[in-house]
PDB file of C-alpha atoms in Angstrom:
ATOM      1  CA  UNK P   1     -41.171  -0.351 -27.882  1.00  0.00           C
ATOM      2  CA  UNK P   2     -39.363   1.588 -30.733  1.00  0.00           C
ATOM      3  CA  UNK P   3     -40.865   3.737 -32.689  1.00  0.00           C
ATOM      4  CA  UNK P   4     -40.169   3.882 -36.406  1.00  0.00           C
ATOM      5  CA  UNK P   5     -41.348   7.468 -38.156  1.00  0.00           C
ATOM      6  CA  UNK P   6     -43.589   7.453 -40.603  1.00  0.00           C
ATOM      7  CA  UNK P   7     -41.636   8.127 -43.386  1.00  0.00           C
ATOM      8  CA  UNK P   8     -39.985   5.303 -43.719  1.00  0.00           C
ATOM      9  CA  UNK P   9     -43.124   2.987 -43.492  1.00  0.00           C
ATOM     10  CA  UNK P  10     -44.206   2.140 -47.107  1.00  0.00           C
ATOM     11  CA  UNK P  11     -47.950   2.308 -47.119  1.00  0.00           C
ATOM     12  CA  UNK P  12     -49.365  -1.493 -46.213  1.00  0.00           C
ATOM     13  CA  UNK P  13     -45.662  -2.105 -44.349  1.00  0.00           C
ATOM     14  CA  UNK P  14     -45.310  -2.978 -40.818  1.00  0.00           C
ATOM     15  CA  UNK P  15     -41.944  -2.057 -38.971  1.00  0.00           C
ATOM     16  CA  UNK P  16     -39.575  -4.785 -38.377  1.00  0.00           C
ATOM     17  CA  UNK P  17     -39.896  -6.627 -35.152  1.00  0.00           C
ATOM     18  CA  UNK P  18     -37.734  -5.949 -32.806  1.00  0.00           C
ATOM     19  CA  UNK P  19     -35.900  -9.122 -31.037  1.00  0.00           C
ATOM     20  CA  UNK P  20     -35.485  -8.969 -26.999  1.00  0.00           C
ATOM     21  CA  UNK P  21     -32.446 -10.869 -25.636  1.00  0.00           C
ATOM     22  CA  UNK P  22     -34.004 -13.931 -23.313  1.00  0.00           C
ATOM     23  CA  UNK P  23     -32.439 -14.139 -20.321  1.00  0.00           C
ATOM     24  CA  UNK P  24     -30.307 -17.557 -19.781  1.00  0.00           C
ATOM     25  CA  UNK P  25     -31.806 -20.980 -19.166  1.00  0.00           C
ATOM     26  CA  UNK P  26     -30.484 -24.358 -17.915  1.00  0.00           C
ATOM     27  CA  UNK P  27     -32.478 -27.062 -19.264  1.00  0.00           C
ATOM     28  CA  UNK P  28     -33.454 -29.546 -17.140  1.00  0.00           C
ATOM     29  CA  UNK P  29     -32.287 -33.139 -17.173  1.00  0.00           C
ATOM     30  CA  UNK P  30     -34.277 -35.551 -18.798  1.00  0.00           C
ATOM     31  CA  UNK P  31     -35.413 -38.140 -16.310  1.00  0.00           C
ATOM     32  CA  UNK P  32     -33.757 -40.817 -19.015  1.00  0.00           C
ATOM     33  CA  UNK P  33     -30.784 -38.924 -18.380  1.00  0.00           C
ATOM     34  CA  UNK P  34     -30.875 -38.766 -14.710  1.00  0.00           C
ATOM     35  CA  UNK P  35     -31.147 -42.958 -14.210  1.00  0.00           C
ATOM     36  CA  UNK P  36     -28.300 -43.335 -16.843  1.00  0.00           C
ATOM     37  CA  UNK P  37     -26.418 -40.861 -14.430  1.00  0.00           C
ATOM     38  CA  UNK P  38     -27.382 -42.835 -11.450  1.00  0.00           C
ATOM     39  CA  UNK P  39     -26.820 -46.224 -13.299  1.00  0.00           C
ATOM     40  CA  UNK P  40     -23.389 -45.594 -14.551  1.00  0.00           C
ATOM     41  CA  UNK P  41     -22.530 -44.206 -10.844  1.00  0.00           C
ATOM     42  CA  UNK P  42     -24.108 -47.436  -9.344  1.00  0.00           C
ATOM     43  CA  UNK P  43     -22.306 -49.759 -11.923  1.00  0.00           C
ATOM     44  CA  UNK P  44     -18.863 -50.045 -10.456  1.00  0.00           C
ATOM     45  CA  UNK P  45     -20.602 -51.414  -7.164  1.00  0.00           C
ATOM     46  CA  UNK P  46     -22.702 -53.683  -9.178  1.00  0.00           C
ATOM     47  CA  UNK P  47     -20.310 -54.930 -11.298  1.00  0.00           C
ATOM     48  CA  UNK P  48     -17.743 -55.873  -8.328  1.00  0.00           C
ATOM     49  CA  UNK P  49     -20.421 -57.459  -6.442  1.00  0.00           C
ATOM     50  CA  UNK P  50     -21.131 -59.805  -9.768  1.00  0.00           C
ATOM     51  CA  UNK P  51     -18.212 -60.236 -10.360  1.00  0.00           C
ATOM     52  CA  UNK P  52     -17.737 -61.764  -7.051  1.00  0.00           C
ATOM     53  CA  UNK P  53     -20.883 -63.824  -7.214  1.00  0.00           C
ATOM     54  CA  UNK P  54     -19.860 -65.457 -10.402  1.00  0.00           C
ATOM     55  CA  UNK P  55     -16.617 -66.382  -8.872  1.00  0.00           C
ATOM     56  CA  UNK P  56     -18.520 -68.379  -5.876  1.00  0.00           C
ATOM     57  CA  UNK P  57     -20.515 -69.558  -8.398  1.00  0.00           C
ATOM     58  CA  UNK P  58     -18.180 -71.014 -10.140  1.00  0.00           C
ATOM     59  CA  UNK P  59     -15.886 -72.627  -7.203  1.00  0.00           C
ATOM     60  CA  UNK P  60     -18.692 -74.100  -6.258  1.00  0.00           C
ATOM     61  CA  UNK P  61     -19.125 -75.794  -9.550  1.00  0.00           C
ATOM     62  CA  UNK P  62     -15.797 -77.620  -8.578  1.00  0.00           C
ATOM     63  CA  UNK P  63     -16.549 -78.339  -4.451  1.00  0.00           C
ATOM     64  CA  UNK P  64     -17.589 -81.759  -5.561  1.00  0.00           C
ATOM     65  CA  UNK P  65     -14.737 -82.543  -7.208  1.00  0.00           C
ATOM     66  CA  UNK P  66     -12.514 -82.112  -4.012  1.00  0.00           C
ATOM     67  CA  UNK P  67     -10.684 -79.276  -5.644  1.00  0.00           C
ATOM     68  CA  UNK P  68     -12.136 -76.463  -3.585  1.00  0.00           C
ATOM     69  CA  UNK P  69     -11.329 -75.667  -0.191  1.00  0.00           C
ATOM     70  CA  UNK P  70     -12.179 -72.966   2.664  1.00  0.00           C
ATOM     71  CA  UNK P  71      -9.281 -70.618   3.064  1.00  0.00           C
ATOM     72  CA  UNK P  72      -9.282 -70.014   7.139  1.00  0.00           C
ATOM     73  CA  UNK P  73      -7.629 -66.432   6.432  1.00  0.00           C
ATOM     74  CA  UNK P  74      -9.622 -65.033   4.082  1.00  0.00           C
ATOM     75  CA  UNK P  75     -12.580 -66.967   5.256  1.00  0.00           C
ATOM     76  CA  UNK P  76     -13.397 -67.491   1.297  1.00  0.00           C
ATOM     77  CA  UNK P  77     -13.095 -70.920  -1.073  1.00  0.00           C
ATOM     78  CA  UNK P  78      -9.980 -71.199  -3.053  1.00  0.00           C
ATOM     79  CA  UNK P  79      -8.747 -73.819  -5.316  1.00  0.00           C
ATOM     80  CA  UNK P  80      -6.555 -76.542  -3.231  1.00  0.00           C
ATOM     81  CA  UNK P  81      -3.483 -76.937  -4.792  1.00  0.00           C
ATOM     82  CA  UNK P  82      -2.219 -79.833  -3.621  1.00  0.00           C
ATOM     83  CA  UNK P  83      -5.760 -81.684  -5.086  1.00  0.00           C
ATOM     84  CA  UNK P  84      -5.221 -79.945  -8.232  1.00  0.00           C
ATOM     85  CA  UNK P  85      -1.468 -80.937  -8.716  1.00  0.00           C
ATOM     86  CA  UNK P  86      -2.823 -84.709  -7.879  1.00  0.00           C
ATOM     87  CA  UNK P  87      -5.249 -84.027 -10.606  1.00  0.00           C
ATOM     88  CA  UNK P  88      -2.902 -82.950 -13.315  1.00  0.00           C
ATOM     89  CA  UNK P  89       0.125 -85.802 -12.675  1.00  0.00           C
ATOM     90  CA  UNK P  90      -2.450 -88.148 -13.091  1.00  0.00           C
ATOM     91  CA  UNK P  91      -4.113 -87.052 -15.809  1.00  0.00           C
ATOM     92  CA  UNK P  92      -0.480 -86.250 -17.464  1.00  0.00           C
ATOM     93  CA  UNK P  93       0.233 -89.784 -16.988  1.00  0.00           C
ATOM     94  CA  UNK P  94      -2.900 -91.646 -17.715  1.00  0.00           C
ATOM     95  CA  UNK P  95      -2.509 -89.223 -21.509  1.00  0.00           C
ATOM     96  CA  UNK P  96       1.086 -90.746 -21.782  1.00  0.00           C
ATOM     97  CA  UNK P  97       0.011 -93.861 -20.619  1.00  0.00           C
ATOM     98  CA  UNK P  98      -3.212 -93.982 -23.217  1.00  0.00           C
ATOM     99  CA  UNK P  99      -5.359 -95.222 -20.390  1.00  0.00           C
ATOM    100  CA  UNK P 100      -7.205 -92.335 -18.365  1.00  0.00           C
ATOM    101  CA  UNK P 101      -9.761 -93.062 -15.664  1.00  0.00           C
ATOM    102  CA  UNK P 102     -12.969 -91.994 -16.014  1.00  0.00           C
ATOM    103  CA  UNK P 103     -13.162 -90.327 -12.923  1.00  0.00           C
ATOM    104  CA  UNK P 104      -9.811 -88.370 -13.738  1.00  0.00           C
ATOM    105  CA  UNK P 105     -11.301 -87.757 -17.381  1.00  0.00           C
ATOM    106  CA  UNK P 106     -14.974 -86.270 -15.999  1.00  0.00           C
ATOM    107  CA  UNK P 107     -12.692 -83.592 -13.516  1.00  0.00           C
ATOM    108  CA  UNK P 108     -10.256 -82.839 -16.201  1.00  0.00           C
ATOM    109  CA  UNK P 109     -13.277 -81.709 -18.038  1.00  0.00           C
ATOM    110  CA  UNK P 110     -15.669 -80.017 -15.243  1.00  0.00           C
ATOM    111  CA  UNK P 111     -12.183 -78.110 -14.292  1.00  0.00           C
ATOM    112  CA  UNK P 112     -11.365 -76.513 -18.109  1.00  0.00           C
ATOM    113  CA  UNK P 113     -15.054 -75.335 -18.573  1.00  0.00           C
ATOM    114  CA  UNK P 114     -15.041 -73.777 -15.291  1.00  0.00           C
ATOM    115  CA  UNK P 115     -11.687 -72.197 -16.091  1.00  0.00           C
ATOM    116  CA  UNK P 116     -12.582 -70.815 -19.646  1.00  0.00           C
ATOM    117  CA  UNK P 117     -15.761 -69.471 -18.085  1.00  0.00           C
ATOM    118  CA  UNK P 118     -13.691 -67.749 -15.587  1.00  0.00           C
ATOM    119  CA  UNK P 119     -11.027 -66.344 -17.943  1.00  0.00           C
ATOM    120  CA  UNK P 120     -13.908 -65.154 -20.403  1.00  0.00           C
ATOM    121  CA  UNK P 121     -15.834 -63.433 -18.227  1.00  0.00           C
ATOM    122  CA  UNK P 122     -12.288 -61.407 -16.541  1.00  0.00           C
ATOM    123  CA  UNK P 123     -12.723 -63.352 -13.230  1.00  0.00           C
ATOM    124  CA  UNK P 124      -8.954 -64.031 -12.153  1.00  0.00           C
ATOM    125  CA  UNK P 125      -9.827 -67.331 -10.106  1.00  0.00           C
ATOM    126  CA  UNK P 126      -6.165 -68.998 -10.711  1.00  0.00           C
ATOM    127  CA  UNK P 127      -3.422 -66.817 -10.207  1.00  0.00           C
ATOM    128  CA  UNK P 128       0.372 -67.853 -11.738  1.00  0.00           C
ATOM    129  CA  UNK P 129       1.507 -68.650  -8.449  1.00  0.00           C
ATOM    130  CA  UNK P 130      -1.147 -71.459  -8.819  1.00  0.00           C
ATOM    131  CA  UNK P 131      -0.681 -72.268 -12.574  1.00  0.00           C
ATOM    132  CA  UNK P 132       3.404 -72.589 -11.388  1.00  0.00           C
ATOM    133  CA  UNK P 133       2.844 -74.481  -8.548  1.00  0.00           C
ATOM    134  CA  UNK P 134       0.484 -77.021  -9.529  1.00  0.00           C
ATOM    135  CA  UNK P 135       1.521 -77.169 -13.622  1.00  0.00           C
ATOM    136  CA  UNK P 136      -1.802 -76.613 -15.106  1.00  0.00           C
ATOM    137  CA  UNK P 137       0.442 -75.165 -18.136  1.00  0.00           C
ATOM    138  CA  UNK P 138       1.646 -78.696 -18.537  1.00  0.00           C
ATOM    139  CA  UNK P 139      -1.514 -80.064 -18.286  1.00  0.00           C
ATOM    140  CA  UNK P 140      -3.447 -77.483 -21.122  1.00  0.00           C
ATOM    141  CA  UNK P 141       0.038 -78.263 -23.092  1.00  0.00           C
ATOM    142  CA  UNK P 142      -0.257 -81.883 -23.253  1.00  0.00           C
ATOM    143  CA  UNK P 143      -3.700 -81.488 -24.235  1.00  0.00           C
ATOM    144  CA  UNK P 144      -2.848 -80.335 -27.102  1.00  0.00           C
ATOM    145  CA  UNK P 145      -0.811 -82.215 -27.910  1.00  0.00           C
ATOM    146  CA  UNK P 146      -1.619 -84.710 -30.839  1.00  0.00           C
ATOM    147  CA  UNK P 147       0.535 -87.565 -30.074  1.00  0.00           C
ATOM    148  CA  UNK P 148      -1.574 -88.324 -26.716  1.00  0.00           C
ATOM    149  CA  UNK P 149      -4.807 -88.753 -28.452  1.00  0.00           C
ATOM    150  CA  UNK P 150      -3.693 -91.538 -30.543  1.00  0.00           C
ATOM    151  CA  UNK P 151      -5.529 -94.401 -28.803  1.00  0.00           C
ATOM    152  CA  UNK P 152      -7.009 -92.706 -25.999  1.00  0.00           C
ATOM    153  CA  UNK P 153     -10.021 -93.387 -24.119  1.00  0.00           C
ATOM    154  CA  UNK P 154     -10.465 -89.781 -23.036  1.00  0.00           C
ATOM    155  CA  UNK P 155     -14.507 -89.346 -23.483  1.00  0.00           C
ATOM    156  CA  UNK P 156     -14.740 -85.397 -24.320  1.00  0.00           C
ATOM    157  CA  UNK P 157     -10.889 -85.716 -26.114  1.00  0.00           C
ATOM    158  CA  UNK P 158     -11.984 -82.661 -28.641  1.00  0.00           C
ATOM    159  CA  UNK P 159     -13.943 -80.630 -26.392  1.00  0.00           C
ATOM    160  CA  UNK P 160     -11.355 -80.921 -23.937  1.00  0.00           C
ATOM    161  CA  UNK P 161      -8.356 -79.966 -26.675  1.00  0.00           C
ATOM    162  CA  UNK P 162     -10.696 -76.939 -27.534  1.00  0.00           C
ATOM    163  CA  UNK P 163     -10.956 -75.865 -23.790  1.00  0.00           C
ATOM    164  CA  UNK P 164      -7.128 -76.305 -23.105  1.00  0.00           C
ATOM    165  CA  UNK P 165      -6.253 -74.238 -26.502  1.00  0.00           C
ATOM    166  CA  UNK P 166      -8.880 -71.693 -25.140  1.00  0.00           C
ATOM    167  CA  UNK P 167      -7.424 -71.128 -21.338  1.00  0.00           C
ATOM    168  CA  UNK P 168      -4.062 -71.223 -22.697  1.00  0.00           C
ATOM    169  CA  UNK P 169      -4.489 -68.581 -25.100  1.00  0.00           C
ATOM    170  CA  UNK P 170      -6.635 -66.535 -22.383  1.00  0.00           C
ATOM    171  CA  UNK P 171      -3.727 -67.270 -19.953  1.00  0.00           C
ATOM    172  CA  UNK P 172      -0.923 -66.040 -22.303  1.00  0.00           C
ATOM    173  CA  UNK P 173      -2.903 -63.119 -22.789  1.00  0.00           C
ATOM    174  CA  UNK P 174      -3.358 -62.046 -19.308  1.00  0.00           C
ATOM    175  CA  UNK P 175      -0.148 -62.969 -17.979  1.00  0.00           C
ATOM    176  CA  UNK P 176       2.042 -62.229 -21.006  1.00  0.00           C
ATOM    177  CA  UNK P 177       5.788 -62.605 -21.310  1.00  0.00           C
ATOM    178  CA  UNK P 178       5.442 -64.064 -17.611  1.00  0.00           C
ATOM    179  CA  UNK P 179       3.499 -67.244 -18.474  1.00  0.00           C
ATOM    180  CA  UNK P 180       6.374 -68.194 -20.583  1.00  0.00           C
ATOM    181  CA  UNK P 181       8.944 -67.610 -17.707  1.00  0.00           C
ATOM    182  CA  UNK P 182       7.449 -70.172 -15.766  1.00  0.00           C
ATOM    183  CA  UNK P 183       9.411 -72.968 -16.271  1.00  0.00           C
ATOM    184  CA  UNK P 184      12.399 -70.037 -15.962  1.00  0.00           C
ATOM    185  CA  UNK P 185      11.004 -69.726 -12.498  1.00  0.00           C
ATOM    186  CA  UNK P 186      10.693 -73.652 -11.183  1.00  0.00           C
ATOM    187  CA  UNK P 187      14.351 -73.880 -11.970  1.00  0.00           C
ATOM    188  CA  UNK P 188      14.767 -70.754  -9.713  1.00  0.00           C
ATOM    189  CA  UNK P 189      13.016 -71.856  -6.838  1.00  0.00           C
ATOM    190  CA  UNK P 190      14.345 -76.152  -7.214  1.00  0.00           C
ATOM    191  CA  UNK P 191      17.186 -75.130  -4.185  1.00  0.00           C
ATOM    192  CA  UNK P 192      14.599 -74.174  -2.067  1.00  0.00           C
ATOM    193  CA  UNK P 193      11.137 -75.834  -2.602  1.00  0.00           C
ATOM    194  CA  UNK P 194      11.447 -78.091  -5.618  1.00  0.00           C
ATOM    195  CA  UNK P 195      13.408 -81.300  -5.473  1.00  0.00           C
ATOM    196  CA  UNK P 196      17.120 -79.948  -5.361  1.00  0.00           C
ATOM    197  CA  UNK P 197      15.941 -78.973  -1.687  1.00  0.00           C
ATOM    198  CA  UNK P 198      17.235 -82.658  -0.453  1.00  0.00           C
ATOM    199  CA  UNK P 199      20.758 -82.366  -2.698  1.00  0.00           C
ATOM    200  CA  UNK P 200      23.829 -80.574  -1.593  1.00  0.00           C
ATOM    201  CA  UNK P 201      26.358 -79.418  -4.183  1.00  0.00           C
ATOM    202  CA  UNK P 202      29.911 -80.272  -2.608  1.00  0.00           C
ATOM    203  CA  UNK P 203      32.691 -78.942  -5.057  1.00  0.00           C
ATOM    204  CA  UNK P 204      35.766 -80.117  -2.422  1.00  0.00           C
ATOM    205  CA  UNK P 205      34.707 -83.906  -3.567  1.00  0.00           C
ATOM    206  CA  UNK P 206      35.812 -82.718  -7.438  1.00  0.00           C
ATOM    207  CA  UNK P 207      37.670 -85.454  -9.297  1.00  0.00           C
ATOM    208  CA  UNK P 208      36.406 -87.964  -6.183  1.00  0.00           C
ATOM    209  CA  UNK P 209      33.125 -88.229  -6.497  1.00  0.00           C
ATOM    210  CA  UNK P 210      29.633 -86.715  -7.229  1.00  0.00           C
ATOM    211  CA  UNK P 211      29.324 -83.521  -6.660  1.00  0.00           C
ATOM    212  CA  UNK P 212      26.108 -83.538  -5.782  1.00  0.00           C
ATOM    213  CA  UNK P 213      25.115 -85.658  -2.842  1.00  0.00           C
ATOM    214  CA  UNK P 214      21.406 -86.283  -2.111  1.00  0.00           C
ATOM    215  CA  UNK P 215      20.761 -85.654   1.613  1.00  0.00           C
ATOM    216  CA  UNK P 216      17.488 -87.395   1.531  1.00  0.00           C
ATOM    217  CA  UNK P 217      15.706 -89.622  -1.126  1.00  0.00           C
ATOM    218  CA  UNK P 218      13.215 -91.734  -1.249  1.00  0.00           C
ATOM    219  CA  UNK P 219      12.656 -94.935  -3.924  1.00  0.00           C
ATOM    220  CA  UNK P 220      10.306 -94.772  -6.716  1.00  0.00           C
ATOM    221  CA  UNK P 221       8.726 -97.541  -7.536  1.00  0.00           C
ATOM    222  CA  UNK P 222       8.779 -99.386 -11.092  1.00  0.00           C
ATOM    223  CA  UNK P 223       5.548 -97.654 -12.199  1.00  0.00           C
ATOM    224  CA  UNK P 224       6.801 -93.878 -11.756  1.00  0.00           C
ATOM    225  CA  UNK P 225      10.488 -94.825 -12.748  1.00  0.00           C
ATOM    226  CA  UNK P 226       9.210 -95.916 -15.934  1.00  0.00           C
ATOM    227  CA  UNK P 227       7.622 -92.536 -16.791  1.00  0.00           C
ATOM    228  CA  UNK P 228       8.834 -89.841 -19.589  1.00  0.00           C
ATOM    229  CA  UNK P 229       8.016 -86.858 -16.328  1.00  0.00           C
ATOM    230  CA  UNK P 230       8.262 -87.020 -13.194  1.00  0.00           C
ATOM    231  CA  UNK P 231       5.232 -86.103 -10.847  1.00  0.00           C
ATOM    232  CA  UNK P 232       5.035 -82.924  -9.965  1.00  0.00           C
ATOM    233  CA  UNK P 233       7.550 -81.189 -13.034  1.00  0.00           C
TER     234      UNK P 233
END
């Protein structure tokens, strides 16, 4: 302790304290702060795993509709393809035609809300490959499209415009400049899987005769002829 002398004590004064230096200190984590720590390391596992779970969930929604099936490789559901391109030629044709079945209509409409609710939550159930191969952008397209409600018989016609407006706008937003090179990329692959696959282009036939000559064909009947698009395109 310092001593101060007493000459410079005014009578009544007390000598200024004198301040120690305190050794260092961590503090100690708050135990609110230690289960935020834990819960943000715990979230990326969480979230994956929910993320996962929602997207059963929601295939499952559609198993009933016969547009889920079991994937042998990955040993998981996945949308069926084939089902879903049935699905959107004939709901393309019963909009065209004004007449859509009812059991077309109630699938058409089980399948959007299950897509939005995929898209909205960041769940990447349909990939481009299967937008492209099975022409779901078609389908949300002529949706929209004001001409086919004119007459139509579709039961949920506005809430199924305001789902189709809805994925496509998620869709374009996810898959950018890409989801408007689709129909760039169909006329790419029409040599090899699309219907140019059963047509050979012979140039020595030039001034005698088609150039293209169809390998194999088969007859449509009067029905399909008579459509504005052809199944599948």
């Amino acid at each position: 302790m310092a001593l101060w002398p007493v000459s410079q004590l005014k009578h009544g004064a007390h000598p200024p304290a004198v301040t120690r230096p305190e050794a260092p200190t961590t503090p100690l984590p708050s135990p609110l702060a230690l289960s935020a720590r834990h819960s943000r390391r715990d979230s990326g596992v969480r979230s994956d795993s929910l993320r996962g779970a929602r997207s059963q969930a929601l295939l499952s929604k559609l198993q009933s509709s016969g547009l889920v099936r079991f994937d042998d490789v990955s040993s998981k559901p996945c949308l069926d393809e084939q089902a879903l391109l049935e699905l959107c030629d004939a709901a393309r044709a019963g909009l065209l035609e004004g007449s859509m079945t009812e059991a077309v209509a109630e699938k058409v409409t089980r399948f959007l809300r299950a897509a939005v609710k995929d898209e909205s939550l960041g769940i990447a159930t349909i990939e481009l490959s299967t937008i492209t191969n099975t022409r779901l952008d078609k389908l949300v397209a002529d949706l929209q499209s004001p001409e086919n409600f004119i007459g139509t018989n579709l039961p949920h016609f506005w809430r199924d415009y305001a789902a189709a407006e809805r994925l496509q706008r998620l869709w374009r937003a996810r898959f950018r400049e890409r989801y408007f090179d689709v129909d760039q990329t169909r006329y790419s692959n029409l040599p090899e899987q699309g219907l140019l696959r059963y047509v050979d282009f012979d140039d020595t036939k030039r001034g005698h005769g088609h150039l293209w000559q169809a390998v194999a064909c088969e007859l449509l009947s009067g029905g399909q002829g008579n459509m504005q698009f052809e199944a599948g395109h």
